[in-house]
Tab-separated table of C-alpha atoms in Angstrom:
chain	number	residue	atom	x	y	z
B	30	UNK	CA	0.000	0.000	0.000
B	31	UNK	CA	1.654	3.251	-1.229
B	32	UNK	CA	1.812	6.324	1.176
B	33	UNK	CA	-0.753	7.710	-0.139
B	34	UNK	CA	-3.411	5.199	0.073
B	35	UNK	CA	-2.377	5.137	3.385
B	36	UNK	CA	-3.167	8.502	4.381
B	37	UNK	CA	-6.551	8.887	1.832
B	38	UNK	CA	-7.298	5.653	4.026
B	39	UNK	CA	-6.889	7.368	7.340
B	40	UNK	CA	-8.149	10.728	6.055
B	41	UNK	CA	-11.878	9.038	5.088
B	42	UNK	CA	-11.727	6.753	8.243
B	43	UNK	CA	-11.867	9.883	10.327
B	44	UNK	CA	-13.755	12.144	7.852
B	45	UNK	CA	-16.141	8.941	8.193
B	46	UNK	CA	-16.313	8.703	11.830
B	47	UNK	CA	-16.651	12.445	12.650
B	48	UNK	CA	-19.790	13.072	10.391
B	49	UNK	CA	-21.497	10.631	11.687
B	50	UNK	CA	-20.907	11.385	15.156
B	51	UNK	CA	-21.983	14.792	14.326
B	52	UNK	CA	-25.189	13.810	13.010
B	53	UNK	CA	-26.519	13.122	16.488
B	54	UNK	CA	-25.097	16.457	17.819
B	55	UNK	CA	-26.995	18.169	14.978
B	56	UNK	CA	-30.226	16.183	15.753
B	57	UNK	CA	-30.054	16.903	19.167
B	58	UNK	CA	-29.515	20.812	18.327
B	59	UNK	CA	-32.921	20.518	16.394
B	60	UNK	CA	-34.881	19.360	18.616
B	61	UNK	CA	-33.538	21.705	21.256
B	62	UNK	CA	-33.756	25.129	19.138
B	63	UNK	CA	-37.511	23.714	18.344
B	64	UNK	CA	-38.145	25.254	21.853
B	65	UNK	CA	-36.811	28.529	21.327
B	66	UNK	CA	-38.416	31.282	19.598
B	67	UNK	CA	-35.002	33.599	19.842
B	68	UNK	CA	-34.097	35.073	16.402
B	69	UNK	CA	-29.853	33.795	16.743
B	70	UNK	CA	-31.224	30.388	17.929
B	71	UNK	CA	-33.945	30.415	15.107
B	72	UNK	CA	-31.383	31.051	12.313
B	73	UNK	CA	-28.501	28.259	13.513
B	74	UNK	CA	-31.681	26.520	13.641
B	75	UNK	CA	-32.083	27.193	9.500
B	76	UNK	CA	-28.571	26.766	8.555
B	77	UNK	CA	-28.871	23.321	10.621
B	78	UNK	CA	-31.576	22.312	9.211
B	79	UNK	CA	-31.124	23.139	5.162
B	80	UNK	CA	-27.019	23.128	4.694
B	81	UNK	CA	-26.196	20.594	7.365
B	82	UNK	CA	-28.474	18.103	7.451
B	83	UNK	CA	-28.402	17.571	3.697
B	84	UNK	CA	-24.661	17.315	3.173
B	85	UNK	CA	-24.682	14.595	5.683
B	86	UNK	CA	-27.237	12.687	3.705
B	87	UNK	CA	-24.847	13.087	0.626
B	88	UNK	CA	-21.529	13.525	2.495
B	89	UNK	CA	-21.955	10.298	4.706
B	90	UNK	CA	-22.677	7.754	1.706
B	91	UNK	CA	-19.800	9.014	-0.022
B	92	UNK	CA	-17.703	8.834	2.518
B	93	UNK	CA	-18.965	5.198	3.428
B	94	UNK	CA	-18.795	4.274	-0.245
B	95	UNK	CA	-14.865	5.592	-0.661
B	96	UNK	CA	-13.942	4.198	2.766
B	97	UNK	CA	-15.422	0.995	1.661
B	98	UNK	CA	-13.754	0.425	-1.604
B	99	UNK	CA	-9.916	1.514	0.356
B	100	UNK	CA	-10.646	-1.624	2.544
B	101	UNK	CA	-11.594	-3.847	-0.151
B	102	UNK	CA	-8.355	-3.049	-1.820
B	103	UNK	CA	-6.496	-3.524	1.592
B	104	UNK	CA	-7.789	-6.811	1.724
B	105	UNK	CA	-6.825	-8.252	-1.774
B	106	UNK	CA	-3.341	-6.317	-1.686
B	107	UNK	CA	-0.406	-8.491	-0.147
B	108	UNK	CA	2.218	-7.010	2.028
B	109	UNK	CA	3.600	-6.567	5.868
B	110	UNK	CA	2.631	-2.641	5.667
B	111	UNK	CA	-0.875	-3.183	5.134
B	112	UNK	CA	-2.174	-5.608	8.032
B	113	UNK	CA	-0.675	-2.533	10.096
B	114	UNK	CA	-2.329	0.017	8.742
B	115	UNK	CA	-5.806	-2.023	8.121
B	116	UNK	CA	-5.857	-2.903	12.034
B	117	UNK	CA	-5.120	0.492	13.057
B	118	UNK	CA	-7.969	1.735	11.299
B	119	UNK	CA	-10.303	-0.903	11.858
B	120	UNK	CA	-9.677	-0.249	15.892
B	121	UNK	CA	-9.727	3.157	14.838
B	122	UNK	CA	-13.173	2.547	12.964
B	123	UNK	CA	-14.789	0.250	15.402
B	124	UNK	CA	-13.945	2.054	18.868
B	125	UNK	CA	-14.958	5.672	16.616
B	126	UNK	CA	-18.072	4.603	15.913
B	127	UNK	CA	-19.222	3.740	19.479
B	128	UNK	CA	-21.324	6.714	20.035
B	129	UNK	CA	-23.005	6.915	16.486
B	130	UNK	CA	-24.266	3.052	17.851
B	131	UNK	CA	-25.308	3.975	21.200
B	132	UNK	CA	-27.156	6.680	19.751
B	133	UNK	CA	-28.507	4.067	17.313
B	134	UNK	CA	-29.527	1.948	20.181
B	135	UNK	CA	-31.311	4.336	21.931
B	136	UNK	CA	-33.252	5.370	18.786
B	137	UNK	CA	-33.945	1.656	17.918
B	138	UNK	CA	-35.434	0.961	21.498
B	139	UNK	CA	-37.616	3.407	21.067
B	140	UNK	CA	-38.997	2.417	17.991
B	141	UNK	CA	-39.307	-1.098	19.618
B	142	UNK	CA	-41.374	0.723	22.286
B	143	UNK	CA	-43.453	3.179	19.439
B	144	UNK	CA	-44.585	-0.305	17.597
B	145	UNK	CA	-47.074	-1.179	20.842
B	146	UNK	CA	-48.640	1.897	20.388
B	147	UNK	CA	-51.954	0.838	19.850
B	148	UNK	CA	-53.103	4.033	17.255
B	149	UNK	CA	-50.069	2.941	14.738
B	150	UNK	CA	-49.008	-0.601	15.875
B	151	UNK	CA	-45.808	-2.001	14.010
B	152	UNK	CA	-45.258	1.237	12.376
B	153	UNK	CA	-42.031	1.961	15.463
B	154	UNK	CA	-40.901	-1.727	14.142
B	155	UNK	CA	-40.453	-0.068	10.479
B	156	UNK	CA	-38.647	2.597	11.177
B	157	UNK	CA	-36.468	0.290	13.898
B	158	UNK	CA	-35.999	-2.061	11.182
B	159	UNK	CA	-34.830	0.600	8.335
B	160	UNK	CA	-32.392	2.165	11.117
B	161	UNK	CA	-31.003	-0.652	11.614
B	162	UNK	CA	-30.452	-1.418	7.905
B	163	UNK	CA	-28.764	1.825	7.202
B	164	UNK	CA	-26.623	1.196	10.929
B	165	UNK	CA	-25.367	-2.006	9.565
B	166	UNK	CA	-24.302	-0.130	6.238
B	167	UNK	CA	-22.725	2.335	8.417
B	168	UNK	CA	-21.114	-0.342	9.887
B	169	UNK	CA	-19.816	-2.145	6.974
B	170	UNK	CA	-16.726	-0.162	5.863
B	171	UNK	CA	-15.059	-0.965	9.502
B	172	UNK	CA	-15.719	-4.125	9.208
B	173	UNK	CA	-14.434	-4.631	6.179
B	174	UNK	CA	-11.181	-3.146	7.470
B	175	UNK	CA	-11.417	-6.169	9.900
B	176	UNK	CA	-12.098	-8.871	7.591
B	177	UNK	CA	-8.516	-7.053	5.598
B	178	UNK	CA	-6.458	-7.624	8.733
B	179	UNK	CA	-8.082	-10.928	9.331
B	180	UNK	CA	-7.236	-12.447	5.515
B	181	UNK	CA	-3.446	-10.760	5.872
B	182	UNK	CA	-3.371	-12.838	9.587
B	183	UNK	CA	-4.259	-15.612	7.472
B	184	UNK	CA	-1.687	-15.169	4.397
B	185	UNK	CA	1.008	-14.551	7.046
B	186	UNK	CA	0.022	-18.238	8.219
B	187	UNK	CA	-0.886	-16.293	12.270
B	188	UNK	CA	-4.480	-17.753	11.998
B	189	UNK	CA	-5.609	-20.998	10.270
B	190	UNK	CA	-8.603	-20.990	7.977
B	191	UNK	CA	-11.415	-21.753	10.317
B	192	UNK	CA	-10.397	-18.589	12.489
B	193	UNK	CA	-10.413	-16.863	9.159
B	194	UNK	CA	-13.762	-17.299	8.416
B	195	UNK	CA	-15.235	-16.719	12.145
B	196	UNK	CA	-13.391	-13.276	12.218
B	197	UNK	CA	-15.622	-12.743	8.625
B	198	UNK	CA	-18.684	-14.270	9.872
B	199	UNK	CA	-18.634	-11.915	13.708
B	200	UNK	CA	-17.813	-8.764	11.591
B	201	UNK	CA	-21.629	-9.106	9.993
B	202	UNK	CA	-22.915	-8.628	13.322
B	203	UNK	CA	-23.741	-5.402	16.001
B	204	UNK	CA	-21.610	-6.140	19.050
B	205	UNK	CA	-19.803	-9.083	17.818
B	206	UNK	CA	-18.062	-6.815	15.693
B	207	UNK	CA	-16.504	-4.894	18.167
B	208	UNK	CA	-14.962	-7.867	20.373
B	209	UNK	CA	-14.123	-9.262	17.414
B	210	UNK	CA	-12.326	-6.345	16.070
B	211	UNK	CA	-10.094	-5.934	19.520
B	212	UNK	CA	-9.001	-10.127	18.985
B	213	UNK	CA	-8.324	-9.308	15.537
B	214	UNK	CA	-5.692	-6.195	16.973
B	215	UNK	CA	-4.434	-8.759	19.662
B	216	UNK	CA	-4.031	-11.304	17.543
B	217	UNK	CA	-2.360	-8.940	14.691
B	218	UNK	CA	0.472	-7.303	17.340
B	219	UNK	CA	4.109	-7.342	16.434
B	220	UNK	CA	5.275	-10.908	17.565
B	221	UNK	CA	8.267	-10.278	20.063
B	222	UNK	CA	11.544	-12.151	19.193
B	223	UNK	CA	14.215	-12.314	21.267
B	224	UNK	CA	17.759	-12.402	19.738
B	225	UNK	CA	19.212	-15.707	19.081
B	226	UNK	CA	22.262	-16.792	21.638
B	227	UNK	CA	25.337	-17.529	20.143
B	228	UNK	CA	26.397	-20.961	21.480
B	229	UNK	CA	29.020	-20.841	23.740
B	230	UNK	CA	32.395	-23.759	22.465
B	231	UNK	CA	33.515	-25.462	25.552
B	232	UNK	CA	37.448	-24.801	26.105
């Protein structure tokens, strides 16, 4: 991986990871300047809502889409340098992205709860089950990153098959993918050698 793949990698991991952090910060915002009627507060509550909000519905797909095809290309490139930069970013990635999914969470329990309500019953289930849709996309460039450090593990002969294809199989899952991603960054960490002793001749 040349230097700069490296650094277009890190610069859409993070580009990737802030806006969608912010999007819950700007969410929150909204529904807090809803309450005020002050002029200031009424027109960050404008540019919020019509420059913001839409370049993170076209800025956040892009940036999932880019980040997506860098990890693909990690993972069918050969080479020492890349399982250390594809398990830097997918710790990077997974640990990141922690508040985006307990934001996620949150939302998704309370569409659990909004589906017993008896005027629009299931309708909470829905939306739960298109957030979590577009969560797992959101999700999918990280893990990807994963699966890249996992198939170098392999090719470097660290991990057999079998533990090849579990890593793969945990990072298609909320939760799993996390855990699985900190084994993956154990299991990918500089093996310490020790030098070799010289043998000592007897006199």
């Amino acid at each position: 991986m040349s230097k700069g793949m490296r650094i277009a990698s890190w610069v859409l991991t993070i580009a990737t990871v802030v806006f969608c952090s912010c999007t819950f910060l700007v969410m929150f915002l909204l529904s807090f300047l809803e309450e005020s009627s002050n002029l200031v507060w009424s027109t960050i509550e404008e540019v919020l809502a019509n420059v913001l909000i839409p370049v993170f519905w076209v800025g956040v797909p892009l940036l999932l889409i880019a980040c997506l095809v860098f990890a693909i290309i990690a993972a069918v490139r050969k080479g020492p340098e890349i399982m250390r930069t594809s398990r830097a970013i997918m710790l990077t990635y997974k640990l990141g992205m922690i508040p985006f999914f307990f934001g996620g969470a949150t939302l998704e329990l309370a569409c659990i709860a909004l589906g017993f309500h008896p005027i629009m019953p299931g309708i909470g289930w829905i939306i739960g089950l298109m957030l979590a849709v577009a969560g797992w996309f959101v999700m999918l460039p990280g893990s990807v990153w994963a699966m890249a450090t996992a198939i170098q593990l392999r090719r470097c002969g660290l991990i057999s098959a079998g533990e090849m294809a579990a890593h793969i199989v945990l990072q298609l899952f909320f939760v799993a993918d996390v855990v699985d991603a900190i084994i993956i960054f154990a299991r990918s960490s500089e093996p310490k050698t020790t030098p070799p002793t010289t043998p000592q001749i007897p006199a």
